Structure formats: C-alpha cells, structure tokens
Coordinates of C-alpha atoms and ligand atoms in Angstrom, one line a residue:
X26 CA 103.5 124.4 115.7
X27 CA 102.9 120.7 116.1
X28 CA 105.8 118.3 115.6
X29 CA 105.5 114.5 115.1
X30 CA 108.5 112.5 116.3
X31 CA 109.3 108.9 115.2
X32 CA 112.1 106.4 116.0
X33 CA 112.8 104.0 113.2
X34 CA 115.1 101.1 112.4
X35 CA 117.2 99.1 115.0
X36 CA 116.9 100.7 118.4
X37 CA 119.8 102.2 120.3
X38 CA 120.4 103.7 123.8
X39 CA 119.7 107.4 123.7
X40 CA 116.6 107.5 121.6
X41 CA 114.5 108.5 124.6
X42 CA 117.0 111.2 125.5
X43 CA 116.5 112.7 122.0
X44 CA 112.7 112.7 122.5
X45 CA 113.1 114.3 125.9
X46 CA 115.5 116.9 124.6
X47 CA 113.2 117.9 121.8
X48 CA 110.1 118.0 123.9
X49 CA 111.7 120.1 126.6
X50 CA 113.3 122.5 124.1
X51 CA 110.1 122.9 122.1
X52 CA 107.9 123.4 125.1
X53 CA 110.2 125.8 126.9
X54 CA 111.5 127.9 123.9
X55 CA 108.6 127.8 121.4
X56 CA 105.5 126.5 123.1
X57 CA 105.5 123.6 120.7
X58 CA 103.0 120.8 120.7
X59 CA 104.3 117.2 120.2
X60 CA 102.9 113.9 119.1
X61 CA 104.7 110.6 118.5
X62 CA 104.2 108.2 115.7
X63 CA 104.3 104.7 117.1
X64 CA 106.7 102.1 115.7
X65 CA 108.6 104.3 113.3
X66 CA 107.3 104.9 109.8
X67 CA 104.6 102.3 110.5
X68 CA 102.9 104.9 112.7
X69 CA 103.1 107.4 109.9
X70 CA 101.5 105.2 107.2
X71 CA 99.0 103.7 109.6
X72 CA 98.2 107.0 111.4
X73 CA 99.1 105.6 114.8
X74 CA 99.7 108.7 116.7
X75 CA 100.0 109.5 120.5
X76 CA 100.3 112.8 122.2
X77 CA 103.6 113.6 124.0
X78 CA 103.4 116.2 126.8
X79 CA 106.2 117.4 129.1
X80 CA 105.1 115.0 131.8
X81 CA 105.7 112.0 129.5
X82 CA 109.4 112.7 129.1
X83 CA 110.2 113.1 132.8
X84 CA 113.3 111.1 133.8
X85 CA 113.5 109.7 130.2
X86 CA 117.2 110.5 129.5
X87 CA 118.5 107.4 131.2
X88 CA 115.9 105.0 129.8
X89 CA 117.0 102.5 127.1
X90 CA 115.0 101.5 124.1
X91 CA 112.3 103.9 122.8
X92 CA 109.0 104.8 124.3
X93 CA 107.6 105.2 120.8
X94 CA 108.6 101.7 119.6
X95 CA 110.4 101.1 116.4
X96 CA 110.1 99.1 113.1
X97 CA 111.8 98.8 109.8
X98 CA 108.7 99.9 107.8
X99 CA 109.3 101.6 104.5
X100 CA 107.1 104.8 104.3
X101 CA 106.7 104.4 100.6
X102 CA 104.9 101.1 100.9
X103 CA 101.4 100.2 102.1
X104 CA 98.0 101.9 101.7
X105 CA 99.0 105.0 103.6
X106 CA 102.5 105.1 102.2
X107 CA 104.1 107.6 99.8
X108 CA 104.4 111.4 100.1
X109 CA 100.8 112.3 99.0
X110 CA 99.1 110.0 101.6
X111 CA 101.5 111.1 104.3
X112 CA 100.8 114.8 103.6
X113 CA 97.1 114.2 103.8
X114 CA 97.6 112.3 107.1
X115 CA 99.7 115.3 108.5
X116 CA 97.0 117.8 107.4
X117 CA 94.2 115.7 109.0
X118 CA 96.1 115.7 112.3
X119 CA 97.4 119.3 112.1
X120 CA 101.0 118.1 112.2
X121 CA 103.4 120.7 110.7
X122 CA 106.7 118.7 110.7
X123 CA 108.2 115.3 111.3
X124 CA 111.4 114.6 113.3
X125 CA 112.7 111.2 112.1
X126 CA 115.3 109.6 114.4
X127 CA 117.0 106.8 112.6
X128 CA 119.9 105.3 110.7
X129 CA 120.9 105.4 107.1
X130 CA 117.6 103.8 105.8
X131 CA 115.4 106.1 107.9
X132 CA 117.3 109.2 106.9
X133 CA 117.3 108.3 103.2
X134 CA 113.6 107.7 103.3
X135 CA 113.1 111.0 105.0
X136 CA 115.0 112.9 102.3
X137 CA 113.1 111.1 99.6
X138 CA 109.8 112.1 101.2
X139 CA 111.0 115.7 101.2
X140 CA 112.4 115.6 97.6
X141 CA 109.4 113.8 96.1
X142 CA 106.6 115.3 98.1
X143 CA 107.9 118.3 100.0
X144 CA 107.2 116.6 103.3
X145 CA 108.6 118.8 106.1
X146 CA 111.0 116.4 107.7
X147 CA 114.3 116.7 109.6
X148 CA 116.5 113.8 110.7
X149 CA 118.4 112.8 113.8
X150 CA 121.1 110.2 113.1
X151 CA 121.3 107.2 115.4
X152 CA 123.4 104.0 115.2
X153 CA 125.5 102.0 117.7
X154 CA 127.7 101.2 114.7
X155 CA 129.0 104.8 114.3
X156 CA 129.0 104.2 110.5
X157 CA 127.5 107.5 109.3
X158 CA 130.1 109.7 107.7
X159 CA 128.1 112.9 108.4
X160 CA 128.5 112.8 112.2
X161 CA 131.8 112.3 114.1
X162 CA 130.0 110.2 116.7
X163 CA 126.4 108.9 116.8
X164 CA 124.7 108.3 120.2
X165 CA 124.5 104.7 121.2
X166 CA 128.0 104.0 120.1
X167 CA 129.6 105.0 123.4
X168 CA 127.2 102.8 125.3
X169 CA 127.9 99.8 123.0
X170 CA 131.6 100.3 123.5
X171 CA 131.2 100.4 127.3
X172 CA 129.1 97.2 127.3
X173 CA 131.7 95.4 125.0
X174 CA 134.5 96.6 127.2
X175 CA 132.9 95.2 130.3
X176 CA 132.5 91.9 128.4
X177 CA 136.2 91.9 127.6
X178 CA 137.1 92.6 131.2
X179 CA 134.9 89.7 132.3
X180 CA 136.2 87.3 129.7
X181 CA 139.8 88.0 130.6
X182 CA 139.4 86.8 134.2
X183 CA 137.8 83.5 133.1
X184 CA 140.4 83.2 130.3
X185 CA 143.2 83.7 132.8
X186 CA 141.8 81.0 135.1
X187 CA 141.8 78.4 132.4
X188 CA 144.6 79.6 130.1
X189 CA 142.1 79.7 127.3
X190 CA 141.9 81.9 124.2
X191 CA 138.6 83.9 124.1
X192 CA 137.1 85.3 120.9
X193 CA 134.5 88.0 121.5
X194 CA 132.3 89.0 118.6
X195 CA 130.8 92.5 118.7
X196 CA 128.3 94.3 116.3
X197 CA 129.1 97.1 113.8
X198 CA 127.8 95.7 110.6
X199 CA 130.3 96.9 107.9
X200 CA 132.6 99.0 110.1
X201 CA 134.9 98.1 113.0
X202 CA 134.4 101.0 115.4
X203 CA 132.9 99.1 118.3
X204 CA 135.6 96.4 118.0
X205 CA 138.4 98.9 117.7
X206 CA 137.4 101.0 120.7
X207 CA 136.3 98.2 123.0
X208 CA 139.3 96.2 122.0
X209 CA 141.7 99.0 122.8
X210 CA 139.9 99.9 126.0
X211 CA 140.0 96.2 127.2
X212 CA 143.5 95.5 126.0
X213 CA 142.6 92.9 123.4
X214 CA 145.6 91.0 121.8
X215 CA 144.0 91.2 118.3
X216 CA 141.2 93.3 116.9
X217 CA 139.6 92.0 113.7
X218 CA 137.5 94.5 111.7
X219 CA 135.8 94.5 108.3
X220 CA 138.1 97.2 106.9
X221 CA 141.1 95.1 107.5
X222 CA 140.8 91.5 106.3
X223 CA 143.4 89.1 107.8
X224 CA 144.6 85.5 107.3
X225 CA 144.1 82.8 109.9
X226 CA 148.0 82.5 109.9
X227 CA 148.3 86.1 111.1
X228 CA 145.7 85.7 113.8
X229 CA 147.3 82.5 115.1
X230 CA 150.7 84.2 115.1
X231 CA 149.3 86.9 117.4
X232 CA 147.6 84.3 119.6
X233 CA 150.7 82.2 120.0
X234 CA 152.9 85.1 120.9
X235 CA 150.5 86.0 123.7
X236 CA 150.5 82.3 124.9
X237 CA 154.3 82.3 124.7
X238 CA 154.4 85.2 127.1
X239 CA 152.3 83.2 129.5
X240 CA 149.1 85.2 128.9
X241 CA 145.6 84.1 127.9
X242 CA 144.8 85.5 124.4
X243 CA 141.8 87.7 123.9
X244 CA 140.6 88.4 120.3
X245 CA 137.9 90.9 119.5
X246 CA 136.2 90.4 116.2
X247 CA 133.6 92.6 114.5
X248 CA 130.6 90.7 113.1
X249 CA 131.5 92.0 109.5
X250 CA 135.1 90.8 109.6
X251 CA 136.3 88.8 106.6
X252 CA 139.3 86.6 106.2
X253 CA 141.5 87.8 103.3
X254 CA 140.1 85.1 101.0
X255 CA 136.4 85.9 101.7
X256 CA 134.4 88.0 99.3
X257 CA 131.5 88.7 101.8
X258 CA 131.1 88.8 105.5
X259 CA 129.9 85.6 107.2
X260 CA 126.1 85.4 107.3
X261 CA 124.0 82.3 108.0
X262 CA 120.8 83.9 109.3
X263 CA 119.1 85.0 106.0
X264 CA 118.2 88.6 105.2
X265 CA 116.7 91.5 107.2
X266 CA 113.7 93.6 106.2
X267 CA 115.9 95.7 103.9
X268 CA 117.2 92.5 102.2
X269 CA 120.6 92.9 103.8
X270 CA 122.4 89.8 105.0
X271 CA 122.0 89.4 108.8
X272 CA 125.5 89.1 110.2
X273 CA 126.8 87.3 113.3
X274 CA 128.6 84.1 114.1
X275 CA 132.1 84.7 112.7
X276 CA 133.6 84.2 116.2
X277 CA 132.2 80.7 116.2
X278 CA 134.2 80.0 113.1
X279 CA 137.4 81.6 114.3
X280 CA 137.6 80.0 117.8
X281 CA 137.8 76.4 116.6
X282 CA 140.3 77.4 113.9
X283 CA 142.6 78.9 116.5
X284 CA 142.2 75.9 118.7
X285 CA 143.0 73.5 115.8
X286 CA 146.1 75.4 114.7
X287 CA 147.6 76.4 118.1
X288 CA 146.3 73.7 120.5
X289 CA 145.1 76.4 122.8
X290 CA 141.6 75.7 124.1
X291 CA 139.4 78.4 122.7
X292 CA 135.9 79.7 123.3
X293 CA 133.6 82.1 121.3
X294 CA 131.2 84.7 122.8
X295 CA 128.8 86.5 120.5
X296 CA 127.7 89.6 122.5
X297 CA 124.7 90.4 120.2
X298 CA 121.8 92.7 121.2
X299 CA 123.1 93.2 124.8
X300 CA 125.1 96.0 123.1
X301 CA 121.9 97.8 122.2
X302 CA 120.0 97.4 125.5
X303 CA 119.9 99.2 128.8
X304 CA 120.8 102.7 129.9
X305 CA 122.8 105.0 127.7
X306 CA 126.2 106.3 129.1
X307 CA 126.5 109.9 130.2
X308 CA 128.2 110.8 126.9
X309 CA 125.3 109.3 124.9
X310 CA 122.7 111.1 127.0
X311 CA 124.4 114.4 126.5
X312 CA 124.8 113.9 122.7
X313 CA 121.3 112.7 122.3
X314 CA 119.8 115.5 124.4
X315 CA 121.8 118.1 122.4
X316 CA 120.7 116.6 119.1
X317 CA 117.1 116.5 120.2
X318 CA 117.2 120.2 121.2
X319 CA 119.0 121.2 118.0
X320 CA 116.5 119.5 115.7
X321 CA 113.7 121.6 117.2
X322 CA 115.7 124.8 116.3
X323 CA 116.2 123.3 112.8
X324 CA 112.4 122.8 112.5
X325 CA 111.8 126.5 113.3
X326 CA 114.5 127.4 110.8
X327 CA 112.7 125.4 108.2
X328 CA 115.7 123.3 107.4
X329 CA 113.7 120.6 105.7
X330 CA 115.5 117.6 104.2
X331 CA 118.4 118.1 106.6
X332 CA 119.7 116.4 109.7
X333 CA 121.6 117.5 112.8
X334 CA 125.1 116.1 113.4
X335 CA 128.1 116.3 115.7
X336 CA 131.2 117.9 114.3
X337 CA 134.0 118.1 116.8
X338 CA 132.1 119.3 119.8
X339 CA 129.5 121.4 117.9
X340 CA 126.1 120.4 116.7
X341 CA 125.5 121.3 113.1
X342 CA 122.8 121.0 110.5
X343 CA 123.7 119.3 107.1
X344 CA 121.7 118.2 104.1
X345 CA 120.7 114.5 104.3
X346 CA 121.5 114.2 100.6
X347 CA 125.1 115.1 101.4
X348 CA 125.3 113.1 104.6
X349 CA 124.1 109.6 103.7
X350 CA 125.6 107.1 101.3
X351 CA 129.2 107.3 102.6
X352 CA 130.3 104.8 105.3
X353 CA 132.3 106.1 108.2
X354 CA 135.0 103.4 108.1
X355 CA 137.9 103.0 110.5
X356 CA 140.8 104.8 108.8
X357 CA 144.1 103.0 108.2
X358 CA 145.9 105.3 110.6
X359 CA 143.6 104.3 113.5
X360 CA 144.1 100.6 112.8
X361 CA 147.9 100.9 112.4
X362 CA 148.0 102.7 115.8
X363 CA 146.0 99.9 117.5
X364 CA 147.9 97.1 115.7
X365 CA 151.2 98.0 117.4
X366 CA 149.7 96.5 120.6
X367 CA 148.6 93.2 119.0
X368 CA 150.2 89.9 119.9
Ligands
LIG242 O1 122.9 98.7 112.9 C1 122.8 98.3 114.3 C2 122.9 96.8 114.4 O2 122.8 96.4 115.8 C3 124.1 96.1 113.7 O3 125.3 96.3 114.5 C4 123.6 94.7 113.6 O4 124.3 94.1 112.5 C5 122.2 94.9 113.3 O5 121.8 96.1 113.7 C6 121.3 93.8 113.9 O6 120.0 94.1 113.5 P1 118.7 93.3 114.1 O7 118.4 94.1 115.4 O8 117.6 93.5 113.0 O9 119.0 91.9 114.4

C-alpha cells in the first residue's frame, strides 16, 4: 500500500508530528510506502510529489510548521483539479490513498472528493482555533494557548511597572477558546470572545474596578470579538483565499476607547502568527502522534470519507460529513465560570 500525505490550510504546530506518527506506524505495522504532496492540495493537482521514508521523519515530533509545505488551494480548481483528474494522477503514481491533514475547508474538500469521485481519502483535523465540533481538542490549540499565556505573563510585568492597561489580542477566528484558556491561565481581568458580545461600558467597568484595587488591568480579546452593537467582527485587511474576511486589529480599537473613557494609559498588542509558530507542546505532540498513527489504521480499515478525532482521551473515527459544518463554540457555562473572576 502506498499512502500520500498532505498538509493544507493555515499551518499549526504538530503537523510534522502527525506525519511522523503516520510514517512510523505504517512502516512498523504494515510495511507501508509513503509519499508527500507538496503544499497541500496544490501538490495533488500539480502532481508535485516527494517520497517520505522513515529517515525523513527522524526527530520531527518537535519541529514546528510542516515539512511538506501548505497552501489554501482548492482541489476542484485548476487543470489537474477535480476527482477524475486526481484519480488518474493517483493511478499514475501508484498511490492507493490520501491522508489529508487540515481544517474545515480541507476536510470538506476531502469529503467532496470521496462523495463525487470515490477518492480514497481520510482526514486528520488541525486548527489552533479549536473550532471543530467533531474533536474535543485539536492539536496546535494547546501550543497557541501556551504562547498566549506567556505573552500575558510578560505584559503583566510591564503593565505593573507603568500602571497601564494592556489589551492582548489573540487568534481564534469565530470562537474564543484561545482567549478563554490563555486569559484564565494568565489571570486576565476581562476576556472578550466572539460568542459573548459586550458593551464598552461593561469593559471599562471591569477595567476601572481593577485600577481601583491598585492593579494594572489586563484584557484578553479574541480577534473575532464584537461589541454588542456590531453585526460583524472587525476586519480591515480584505479577504483570504476562501473569501472570508481576514480578522485582526480589534485590540487597537479597544485600547484607545478604554484610555479615553477611564483615563488609564492603555496599550494594544496583537499577537498574530507567533501563536502558530515554533515547537508544539508535549500535549500537542502526543495528540498529533496518536492521530497520525490512528489514521493509518483507518486507511487499512478502508474508512474512506472519514476523519480521526479525539473524544475524551480516546481516538475515534467519524464521518467527515457528520463532523464538519458545526462550530465548536465556547459554551455559556464556560464563559460564566470565567466571568466570576473578571474585574
Ligand atoms: O485558523 C487559524 C488562523 O490562525 C486563525 O486564528 C486566523 O484568523 C487565521 O488562521 C489567519 O490566517 P492567515 O494565516 O491566512 O493570515
């Protein structure tokens, strides 16, 4: 059996650990041969294929990024796109199955290739946002939370020195998991997430109560946060390759509003792609390795059109059709729990 692996969409710490887990499991348990498609689906439609042998994955669990490269290419577009062209390409190269590691867009495309052309593909979910409902946690999330928490710790010392209010913006697109977890870990005085719009009056009330206790306020805001009178999240950077608004910059709106209303000198920090770079945490390495190993079993089980997920502490296989399309949002109970500590 020859398996082709690809990593697609925004990168995320742990992608290399999945590749390593799959290759080791396949080589040891099934004598599988592996190739990689370079730059996500682009490598599939452009037939850009590299061999992966056991030696290539040595020491890879801790390496950030992806050795295969990534892109946001749509596999239904371009000369080599669509299920018929892709099947011909697979036959030409003797590839029996595709393992597609990606987020919602990648997984949806994988399922469509299976539904419309019988392409033998199985998915591995990845996203730092933790926004996929089918998996309790996605690898990359824990690393992003760790990086954001370190940023909060650092901002607190400089905030204390100057008696300033710091507003830290973290990623997460339409969900507030990174903000909620890093904010709680770092002891933020307010956590603003997309699922819970707030007024500027409420935010300044929290900030002033912190100042009145003699502390320097620290606010964590998710990039997708909306004030209660905003219909859409703040976006001023145009659209991404999937025509979705590129988010980022809400902290730079909030900090001056706080300063104007409270008189507390305020600064904004947008953490950005630092959250996606560098070494994965041990948790993410373990999760990614287990998913990488499990997807090879799923290939040998012929579970086409499905993906591997984490449920509790178990790795399971679920249909992609049932798994995508629902956002894993922060539930009200988790926000209420955190909110007790605001202000
Ligand atoms: O989905 C992961 C993510 O990092 C989001 O949190 C963020 O909004 C987006 O990707 C940024 O995308 P890009 O890398 O294309 O700027």
